[in-house]
Amino acid sequence: AELVPRIRDIELAAPAEYIETLFVGGPKSVPIRYKMA
């Protein structure tokens, strides 16, 4: 079974932390809080 259809509620638990490099930039950590259906 797929996970996405089973998630009822999702929200950020804290601000996202980003990586800053010369080659690739993006999120290092994205803490979330979720509830299953």
PDB file of C-alpha atoms in Angstrom:
ATOM      1  CA  ALA A   1       0.000   0.000   0.000  1.00  0.00           C
ATOM      2  CA  GLU A   2       1.167   3.513  -0.705  1.00  0.00           C
ATOM      3  CA  LEU A   3       1.927   5.839   2.175  1.00  0.00           C
ATOM      4  CA  VAL A   4       0.694   9.161   0.727  1.00  0.00           C
ATOM      5  CA  PRO A   5      -3.043   8.269   0.521  1.00  0.00           C
ATOM      6  CA  ARG A   6      -2.924   7.132   4.169  1.00  0.00           C
ATOM      7  CA  ILE A   7      -1.605  10.452   5.564  1.00  0.00           C
ATOM      8  CA  ARG A   8      -4.473  12.514   6.933  1.00  0.00           C
ATOM      9  CA  ASP A   9      -2.605  15.601   8.169  1.00  0.00           C
ATOM     10  CA  ILE A  10       0.962  16.854   7.642  1.00  0.00           C
ATOM     11  CA  GLU A  11       2.727  19.996   8.903  1.00  0.00           C
ATOM     12  CA  LEU A  12       6.205  21.359   9.562  1.00  0.00           C
ATOM     13  CA  ALA A  13       7.398  20.589  13.091  1.00  0.00           C
ATOM     14  CA  ALA A  14      10.278  23.104  12.886  1.00  0.00           C
ATOM     15  CA  PRO A  15      11.873  25.352  10.277  1.00  0.00           C
ATOM     16  CA  ALA A  16      13.741  23.558   7.495  1.00  0.00           C
ATOM     17  CA  GLU A  17      17.553  23.593   7.562  1.00  0.00           C
ATOM     18  CA  TYR A  18      19.344  24.107   4.252  1.00  0.00           C
ATOM     19  CA  ILE A  19      22.733  23.044   2.906  1.00  0.00           C
ATOM     20  CA  GLU A  20      24.702  25.717   1.086  1.00  0.00           C
ATOM     21  CA  THR A  21      27.400  24.316  -1.198  1.00  0.00           C
ATOM     22  CA  LEU A  22      28.963  25.340  -4.485  1.00  0.00           C
ATOM     23  CA  PHE A  23      27.512  22.366  -6.350  1.00  0.00           C
ATOM     24  CA  VAL A  24      24.145  21.424  -4.871  1.00  0.00           C
ATOM     25  CA  GLY A  25      21.834  23.338  -2.565  1.00  0.00           C
ATOM     26  CA  GLY A  26      18.763  21.976  -0.881  1.00  0.00           C
ATOM     27  CA  PRO A  27      17.183  20.932   2.368  1.00  0.00           C
ATOM     28  CA  LYS A  28      19.376  19.191   4.936  1.00  0.00           C
ATOM     29  CA  SER A  29      16.536  18.576   7.380  1.00  0.00           C
ATOM     30  CA  VAL A  30      12.766  19.067   7.062  1.00  0.00           C
ATOM     31  CA  PRO A  31      11.140  17.933  10.333  1.00  0.00           C
ATOM     32  CA  ILE A  32       7.462  17.096   9.890  1.00  0.00           C
ATOM     33  CA  ARG A  33       4.568  16.046  12.087  1.00  0.00           C
ATOM     34  CA  TYR A  34       1.889  13.805  10.565  1.00  0.00           C
ATOM     35  CA  LYS A  35      -1.245  11.816  11.428  1.00  0.00           C
ATOM     36  CA  MET A  36      -2.298   8.633   9.700  1.00  0.00           C
ATOM     37  CA  ALA A  37      -5.852   8.141   8.438  1.00  0.00           C
TER      38      ALA A  37
END
